[in-house]
mmCIF file of C-alpha atoms in Angstrom:
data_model
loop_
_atom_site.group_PDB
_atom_site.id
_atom_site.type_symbol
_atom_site.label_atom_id
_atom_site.label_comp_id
_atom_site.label_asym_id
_atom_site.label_seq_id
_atom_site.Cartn_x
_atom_site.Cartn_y
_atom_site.Cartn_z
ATOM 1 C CA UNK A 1 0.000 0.000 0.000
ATOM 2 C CA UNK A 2 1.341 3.490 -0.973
ATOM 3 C CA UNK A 3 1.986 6.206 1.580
ATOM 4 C CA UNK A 4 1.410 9.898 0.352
ATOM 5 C CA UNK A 5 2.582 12.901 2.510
ATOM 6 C CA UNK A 6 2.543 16.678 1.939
ATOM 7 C CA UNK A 7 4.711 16.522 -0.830
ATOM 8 C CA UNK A 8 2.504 15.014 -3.213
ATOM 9 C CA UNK A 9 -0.639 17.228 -2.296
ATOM 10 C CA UNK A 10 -1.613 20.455 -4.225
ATOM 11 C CA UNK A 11 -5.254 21.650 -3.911
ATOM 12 C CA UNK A 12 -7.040 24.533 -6.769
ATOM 13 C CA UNK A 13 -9.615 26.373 -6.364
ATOM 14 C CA UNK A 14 -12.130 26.979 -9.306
ATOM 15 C CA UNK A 15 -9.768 26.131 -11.370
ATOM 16 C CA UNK A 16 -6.780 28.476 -9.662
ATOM 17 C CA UNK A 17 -3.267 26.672 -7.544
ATOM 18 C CA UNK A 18 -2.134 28.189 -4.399
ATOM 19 C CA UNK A 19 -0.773 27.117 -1.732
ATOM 20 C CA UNK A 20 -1.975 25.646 1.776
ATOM 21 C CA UNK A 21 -0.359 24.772 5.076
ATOM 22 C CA UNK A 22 -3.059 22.313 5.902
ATOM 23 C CA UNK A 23 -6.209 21.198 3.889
ATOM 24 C CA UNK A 24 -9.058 18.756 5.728
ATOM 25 C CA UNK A 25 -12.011 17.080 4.376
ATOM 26 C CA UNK A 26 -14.505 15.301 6.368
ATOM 27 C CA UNK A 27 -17.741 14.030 5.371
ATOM 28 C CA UNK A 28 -20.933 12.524 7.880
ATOM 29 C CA UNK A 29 -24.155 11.049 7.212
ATOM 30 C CA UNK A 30 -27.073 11.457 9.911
ATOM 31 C CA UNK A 31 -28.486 7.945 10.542
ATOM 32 C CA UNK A 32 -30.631 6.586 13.006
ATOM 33 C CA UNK A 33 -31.514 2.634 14.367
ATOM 34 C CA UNK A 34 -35.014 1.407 13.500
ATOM 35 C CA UNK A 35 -36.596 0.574 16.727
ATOM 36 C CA UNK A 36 -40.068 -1.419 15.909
ATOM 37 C CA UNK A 37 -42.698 -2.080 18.759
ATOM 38 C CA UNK A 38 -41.748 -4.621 21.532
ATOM 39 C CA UNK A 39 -37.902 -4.226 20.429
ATOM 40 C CA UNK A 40 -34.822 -3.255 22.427
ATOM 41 C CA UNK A 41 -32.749 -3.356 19.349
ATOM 42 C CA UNK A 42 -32.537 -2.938 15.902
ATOM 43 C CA UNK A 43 -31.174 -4.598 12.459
ATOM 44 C CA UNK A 44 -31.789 -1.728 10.418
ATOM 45 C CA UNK A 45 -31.211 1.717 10.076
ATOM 46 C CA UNK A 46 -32.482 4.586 8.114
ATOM 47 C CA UNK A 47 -30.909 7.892 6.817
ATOM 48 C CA UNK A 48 -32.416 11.055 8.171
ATOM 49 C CA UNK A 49 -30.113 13.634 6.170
ATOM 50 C CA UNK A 50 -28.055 14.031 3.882
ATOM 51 C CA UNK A 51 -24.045 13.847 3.201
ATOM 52 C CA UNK A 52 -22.873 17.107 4.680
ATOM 53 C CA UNK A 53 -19.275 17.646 4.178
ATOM 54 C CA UNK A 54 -16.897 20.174 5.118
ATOM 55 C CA UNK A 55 -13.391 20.873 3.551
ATOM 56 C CA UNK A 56 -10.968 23.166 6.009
ATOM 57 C CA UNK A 57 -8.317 25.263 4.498
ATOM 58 C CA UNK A 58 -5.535 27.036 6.230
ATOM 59 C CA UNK A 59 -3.435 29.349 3.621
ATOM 60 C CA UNK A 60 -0.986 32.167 3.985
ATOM 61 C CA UNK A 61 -2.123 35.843 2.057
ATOM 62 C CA UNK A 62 -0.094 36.062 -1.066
ATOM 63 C CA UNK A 63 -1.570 37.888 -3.403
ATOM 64 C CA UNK A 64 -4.940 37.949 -4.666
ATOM 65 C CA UNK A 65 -6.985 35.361 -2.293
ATOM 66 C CA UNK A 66 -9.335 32.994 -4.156
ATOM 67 C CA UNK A 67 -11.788 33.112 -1.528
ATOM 68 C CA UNK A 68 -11.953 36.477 -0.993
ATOM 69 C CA UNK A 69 -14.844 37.334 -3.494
ATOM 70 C CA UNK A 70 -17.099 34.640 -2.165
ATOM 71 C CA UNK A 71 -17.260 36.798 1.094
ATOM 72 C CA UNK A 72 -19.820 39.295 -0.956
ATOM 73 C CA UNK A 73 -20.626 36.762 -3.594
ATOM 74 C CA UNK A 74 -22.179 33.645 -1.261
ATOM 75 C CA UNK A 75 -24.664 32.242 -3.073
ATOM 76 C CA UNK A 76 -21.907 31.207 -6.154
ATOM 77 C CA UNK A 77 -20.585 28.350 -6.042
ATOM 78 C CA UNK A 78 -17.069 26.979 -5.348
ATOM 79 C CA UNK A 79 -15.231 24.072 -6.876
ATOM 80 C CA UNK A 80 -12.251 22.315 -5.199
ATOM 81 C CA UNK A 81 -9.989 20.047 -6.375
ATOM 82 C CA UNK A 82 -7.365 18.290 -4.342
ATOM 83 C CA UNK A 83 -4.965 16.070 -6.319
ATOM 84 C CA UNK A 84 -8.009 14.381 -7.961
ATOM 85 C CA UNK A 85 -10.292 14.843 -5.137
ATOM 86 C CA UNK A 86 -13.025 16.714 -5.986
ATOM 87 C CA UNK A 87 -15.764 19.107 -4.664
ATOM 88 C CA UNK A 88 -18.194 19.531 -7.166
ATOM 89 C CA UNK A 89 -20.371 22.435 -5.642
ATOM 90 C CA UNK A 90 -19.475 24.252 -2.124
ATOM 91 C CA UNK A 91 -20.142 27.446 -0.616
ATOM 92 C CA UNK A 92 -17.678 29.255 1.745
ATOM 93 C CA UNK A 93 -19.419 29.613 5.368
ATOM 94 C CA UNK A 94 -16.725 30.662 7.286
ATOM 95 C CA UNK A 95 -13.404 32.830 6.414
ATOM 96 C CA UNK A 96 -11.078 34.175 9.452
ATOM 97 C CA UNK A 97 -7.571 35.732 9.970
ATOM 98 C CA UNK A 98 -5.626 37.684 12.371
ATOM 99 C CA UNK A 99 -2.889 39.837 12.207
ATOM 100 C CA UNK A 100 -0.091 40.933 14.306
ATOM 101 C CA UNK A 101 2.819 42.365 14.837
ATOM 102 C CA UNK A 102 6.031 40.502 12.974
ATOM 103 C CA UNK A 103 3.921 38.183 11.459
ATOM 104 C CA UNK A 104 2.330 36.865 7.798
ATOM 105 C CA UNK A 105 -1.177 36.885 7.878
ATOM 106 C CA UNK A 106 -2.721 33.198 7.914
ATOM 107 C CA UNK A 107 -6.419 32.375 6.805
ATOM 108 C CA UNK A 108 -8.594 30.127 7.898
ATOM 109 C CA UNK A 109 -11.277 29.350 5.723
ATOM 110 C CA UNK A 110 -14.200 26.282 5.634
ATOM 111 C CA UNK A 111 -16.399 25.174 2.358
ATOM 112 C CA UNK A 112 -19.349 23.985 3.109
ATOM 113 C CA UNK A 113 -20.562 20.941 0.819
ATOM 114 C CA UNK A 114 -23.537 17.958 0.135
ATOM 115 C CA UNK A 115 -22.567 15.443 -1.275
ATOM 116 C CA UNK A 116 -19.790 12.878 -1.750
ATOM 117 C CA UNK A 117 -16.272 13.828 -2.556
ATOM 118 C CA UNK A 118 -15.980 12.560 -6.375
ATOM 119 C CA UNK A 119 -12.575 11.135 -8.473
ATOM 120 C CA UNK A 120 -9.440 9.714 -6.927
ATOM 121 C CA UNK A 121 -6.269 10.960 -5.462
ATOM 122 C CA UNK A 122 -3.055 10.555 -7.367
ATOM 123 C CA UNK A 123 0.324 11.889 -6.048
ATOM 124 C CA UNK A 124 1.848 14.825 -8.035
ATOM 125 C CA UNK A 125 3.953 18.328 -6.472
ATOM 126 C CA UNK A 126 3.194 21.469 -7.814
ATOM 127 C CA UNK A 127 6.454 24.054 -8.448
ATOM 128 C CA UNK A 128 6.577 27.152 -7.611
ATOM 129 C CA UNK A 129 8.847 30.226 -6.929
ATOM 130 C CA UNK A 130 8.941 31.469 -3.338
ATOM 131 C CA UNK A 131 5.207 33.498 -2.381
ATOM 132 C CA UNK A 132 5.293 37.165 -1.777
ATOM 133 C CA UNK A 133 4.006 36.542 1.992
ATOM 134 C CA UNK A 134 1.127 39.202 3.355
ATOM 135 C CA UNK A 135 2.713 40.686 6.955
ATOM 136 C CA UNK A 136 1.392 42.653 9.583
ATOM 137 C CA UNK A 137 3.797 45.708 8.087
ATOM 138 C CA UNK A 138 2.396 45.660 4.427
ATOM 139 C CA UNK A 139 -1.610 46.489 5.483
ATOM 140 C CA UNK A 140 -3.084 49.251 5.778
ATOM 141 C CA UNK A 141 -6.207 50.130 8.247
ATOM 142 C CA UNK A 142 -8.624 52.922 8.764
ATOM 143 C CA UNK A 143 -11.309 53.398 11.341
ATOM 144 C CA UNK A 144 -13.683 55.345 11.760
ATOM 145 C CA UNK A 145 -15.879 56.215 15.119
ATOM 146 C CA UNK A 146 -12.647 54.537 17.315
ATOM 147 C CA UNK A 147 -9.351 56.239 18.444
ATOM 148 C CA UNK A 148 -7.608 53.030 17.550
ATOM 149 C CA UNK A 149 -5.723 53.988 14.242
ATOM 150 C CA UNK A 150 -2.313 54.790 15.485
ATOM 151 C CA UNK A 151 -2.501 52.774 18.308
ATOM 152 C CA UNK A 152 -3.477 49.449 17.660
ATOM 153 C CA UNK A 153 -1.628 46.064 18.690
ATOM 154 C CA UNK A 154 -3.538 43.605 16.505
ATOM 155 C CA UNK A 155 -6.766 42.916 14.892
ATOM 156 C CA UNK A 156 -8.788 39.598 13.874
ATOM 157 C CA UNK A 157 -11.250 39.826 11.177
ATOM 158 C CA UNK A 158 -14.096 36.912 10.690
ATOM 159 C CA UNK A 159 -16.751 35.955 8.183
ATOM 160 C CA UNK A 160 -19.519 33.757 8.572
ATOM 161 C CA UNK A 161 -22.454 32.296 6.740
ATOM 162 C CA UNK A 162 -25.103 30.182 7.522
ATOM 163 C CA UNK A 163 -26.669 27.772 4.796
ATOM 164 C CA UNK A 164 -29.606 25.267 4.676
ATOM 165 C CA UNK A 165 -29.971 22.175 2.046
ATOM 166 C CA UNK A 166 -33.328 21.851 1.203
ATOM 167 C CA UNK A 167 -34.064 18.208 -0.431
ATOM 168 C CA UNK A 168 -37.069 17.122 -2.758
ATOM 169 C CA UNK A 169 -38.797 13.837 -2.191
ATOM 170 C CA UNK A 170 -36.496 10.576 -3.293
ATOM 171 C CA UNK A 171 -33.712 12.217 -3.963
ATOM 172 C CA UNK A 172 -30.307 12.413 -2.096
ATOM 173 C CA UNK A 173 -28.707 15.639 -3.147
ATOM 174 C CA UNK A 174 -30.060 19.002 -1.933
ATOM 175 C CA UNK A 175 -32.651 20.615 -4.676
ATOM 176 C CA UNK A 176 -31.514 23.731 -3.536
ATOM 177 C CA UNK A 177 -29.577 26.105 -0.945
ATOM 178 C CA UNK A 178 -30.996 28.773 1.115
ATOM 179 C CA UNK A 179 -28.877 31.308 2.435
ATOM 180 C CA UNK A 180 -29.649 32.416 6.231
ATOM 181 C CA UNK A 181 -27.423 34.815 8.575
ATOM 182 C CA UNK A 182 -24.318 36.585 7.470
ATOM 183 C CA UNK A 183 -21.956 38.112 9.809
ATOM 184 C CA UNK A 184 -19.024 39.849 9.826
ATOM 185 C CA UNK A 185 -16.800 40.467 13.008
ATOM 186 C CA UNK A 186 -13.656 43.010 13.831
ATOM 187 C CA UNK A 187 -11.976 42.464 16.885
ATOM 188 C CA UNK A 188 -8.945 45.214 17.617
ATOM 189 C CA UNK A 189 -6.659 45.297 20.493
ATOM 190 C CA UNK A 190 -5.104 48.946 20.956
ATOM 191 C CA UNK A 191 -3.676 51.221 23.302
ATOM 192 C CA UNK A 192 -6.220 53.682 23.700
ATOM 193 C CA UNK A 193 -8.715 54.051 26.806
ATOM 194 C CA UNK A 194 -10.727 56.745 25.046
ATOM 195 C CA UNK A 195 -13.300 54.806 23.080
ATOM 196 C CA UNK A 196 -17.257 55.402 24.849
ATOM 197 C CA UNK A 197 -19.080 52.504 25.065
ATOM 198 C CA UNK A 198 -22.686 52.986 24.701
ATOM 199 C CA UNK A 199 -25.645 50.469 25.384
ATOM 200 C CA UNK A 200 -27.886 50.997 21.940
ATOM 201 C CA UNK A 201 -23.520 49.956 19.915
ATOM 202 C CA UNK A 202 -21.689 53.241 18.313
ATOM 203 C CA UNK A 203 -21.820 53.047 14.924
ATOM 204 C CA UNK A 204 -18.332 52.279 13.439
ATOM 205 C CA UNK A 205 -16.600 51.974 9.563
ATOM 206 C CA UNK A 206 -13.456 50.229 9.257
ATOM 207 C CA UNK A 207 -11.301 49.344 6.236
ATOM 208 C CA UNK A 208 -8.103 46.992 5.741
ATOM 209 C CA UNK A 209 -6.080 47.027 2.985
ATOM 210 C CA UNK A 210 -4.036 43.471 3.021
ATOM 211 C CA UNK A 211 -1.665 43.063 -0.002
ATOM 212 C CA UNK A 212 -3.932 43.531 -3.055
ATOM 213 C CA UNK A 213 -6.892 42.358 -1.269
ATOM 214 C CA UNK A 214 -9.423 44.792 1.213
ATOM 215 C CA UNK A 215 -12.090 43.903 3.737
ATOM 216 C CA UNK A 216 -14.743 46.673 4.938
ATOM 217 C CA UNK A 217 -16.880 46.322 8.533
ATOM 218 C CA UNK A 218 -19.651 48.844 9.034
ATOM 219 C CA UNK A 219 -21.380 47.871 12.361
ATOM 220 C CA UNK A 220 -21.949 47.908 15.660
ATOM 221 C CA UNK A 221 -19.305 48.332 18.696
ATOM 222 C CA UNK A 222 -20.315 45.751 20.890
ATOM 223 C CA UNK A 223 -17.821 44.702 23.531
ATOM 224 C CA UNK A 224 -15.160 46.691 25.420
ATOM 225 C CA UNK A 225 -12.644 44.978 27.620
ATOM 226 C CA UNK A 226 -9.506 46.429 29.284
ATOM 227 C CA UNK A 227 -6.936 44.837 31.032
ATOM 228 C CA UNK A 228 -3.571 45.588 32.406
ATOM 229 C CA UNK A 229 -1.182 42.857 34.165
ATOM 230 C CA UNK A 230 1.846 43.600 36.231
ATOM 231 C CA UNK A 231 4.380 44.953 34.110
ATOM 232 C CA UNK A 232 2.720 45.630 31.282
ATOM 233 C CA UNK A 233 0.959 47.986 29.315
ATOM 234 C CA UNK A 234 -2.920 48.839 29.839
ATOM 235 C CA UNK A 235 -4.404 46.830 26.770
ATOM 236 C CA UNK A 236 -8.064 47.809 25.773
ATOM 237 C CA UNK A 237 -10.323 44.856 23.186
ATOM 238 C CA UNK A 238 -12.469 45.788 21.064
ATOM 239 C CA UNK A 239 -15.439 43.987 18.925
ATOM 240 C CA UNK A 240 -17.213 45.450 16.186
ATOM 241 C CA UNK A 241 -20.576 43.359 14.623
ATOM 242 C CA UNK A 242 -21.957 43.840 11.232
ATOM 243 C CA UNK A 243 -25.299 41.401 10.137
ATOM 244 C CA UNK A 244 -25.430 43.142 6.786
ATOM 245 C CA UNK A 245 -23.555 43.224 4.121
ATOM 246 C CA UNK A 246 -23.258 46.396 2.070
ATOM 247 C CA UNK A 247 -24.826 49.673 1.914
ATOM 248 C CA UNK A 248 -28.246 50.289 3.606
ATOM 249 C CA UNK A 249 -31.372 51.006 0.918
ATOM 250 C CA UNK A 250 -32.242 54.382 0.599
ATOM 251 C CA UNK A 251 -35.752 55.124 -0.392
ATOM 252 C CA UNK A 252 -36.047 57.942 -3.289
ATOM 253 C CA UNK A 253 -39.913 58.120 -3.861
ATOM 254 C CA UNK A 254 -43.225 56.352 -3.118
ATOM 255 C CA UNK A 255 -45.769 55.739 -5.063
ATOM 256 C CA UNK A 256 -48.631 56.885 -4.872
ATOM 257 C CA UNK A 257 -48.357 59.987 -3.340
ATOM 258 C CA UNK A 258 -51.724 59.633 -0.921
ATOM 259 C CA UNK A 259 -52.991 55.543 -0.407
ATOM 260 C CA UNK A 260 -56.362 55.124 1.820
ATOM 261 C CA UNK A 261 -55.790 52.703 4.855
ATOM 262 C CA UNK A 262 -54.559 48.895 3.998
ATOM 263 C CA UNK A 263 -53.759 49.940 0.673
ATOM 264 C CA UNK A 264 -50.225 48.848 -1.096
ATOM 265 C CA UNK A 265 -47.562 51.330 -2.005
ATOM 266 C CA UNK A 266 -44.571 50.788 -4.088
#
């Protein structure tokens, strides 16, 4: 039996190398015994879900990240392939990184699949001249509403989305995908003791500019923590929710001008 090791793994996405420090697939089935009437036991089970799979990804920022655009763009779909492994159709549900001080940024990213992993794996090594590695140094950030722009120690950035397989009678792959919550979350860690707190969240805007790529927050402050130990500096955390993504709607007319109660307007 053949023994492969990191060597002989290289992983694309949508057709587009990189590469990974660590890639994980797992896949699980939701089954349950048949218990009949007068039994303690069963000899049969039966399948109450679907596959669901899930196929972890942990990447340094080199360049232009192939993930990136399926932050704002969740409902398209993503195709993986890992040396012959393949992910057909997946959607990215969670994305994450943080950055500090003297180090490259690292991202931690999960696709979100359901069905079975297709093809076969087959050893090969992908070439390649040394990355251009993201760091700490080579970003840029801006925020507004918080005194934390000059002062700031680190920050962690995280994207989630939740999704739900809906499945037609007889068959064993999802007819379609709704898309539920989407969050966005800014944690910074800073200096500053200025920053109000307020119990209805302070509005706040932040952008950060990592190599070629960007990532915009506009939400909510909702935690403030600050904490000093002996020795050290006074360190104040900070967390910053968004639920939306983009701009908010702005209504520029309504029609008709006068409606009579329980009418419709548009």
């Amino acid at each position: 039996m053949p023994y492969f090791n990191y060597n002989n793994a290289k992983i694309s996405i949508t057709g587009q190398a990189f590469m990974a420090e660590s890639v994980g697939i797992s896949l699980q089935n939701s089954i349950s015994p048949k218990i009949l009437l007068n039994r303690r036991s069963s000899d049969d089970y039966v399948a109450e879900d679907g596959v669901k799979g899930a196929l972890s990804l942990r990447y340094y920022l080199t360049g232009i990240d192939p993930l990136k655009n399926f932050i704002k763009n969740e409902k398209d779909s993503i195709s993986v392939n890992f040396n012959g492994l393949g992910v057909q159709s997946g959607y990215l549900t969670s994305y994450s990184f943080e950055a500090s001080p003297y180090s490259s940024v690292l991202i931690d990213a999960e696709i979100s699949f359901f069905d079975n992993v297709t093809g076969s794996f087959f050893a090969s090594a992908e070439s390649s001249s040394p990355p251009n590695f993201s760091t700490f140094n080579s970003l840029s950030f801006d925020v507004s509403g918080l005194n934390v722009n000059d002062n700031s120690i680190s920050f962690s950035y995280k994207y989630g989305s939740t999704i739900e397989p809906l499945y037609k009678v007889g068959q064993v792959t999802p007819r379609e995908i709704r898309f539920l919550e989407k969050s966005q979350n800014l944690s910074i860690k800073s200096y500053s003791l200025e920053n109000t707190f307020s119990y209805t969240g302070k509005f706040i805007t932040a952008s950060i500019n990592v190599g070629s790529e960007s990532y915009d927050v506009k939400g909510l402050l909702t935690s403030k923590d600050t904490s000093v130990g002996f020795g050290e500096k006074i360190i104040t955390s900070l967390e910053v929710n968004q639920n939306t993504y983009g701009n908010k709607p702005i209504v520029t007319g309504v029609m008709p001008s006068s409606i009579a109660m329980g009418g419709e307007i548009t």
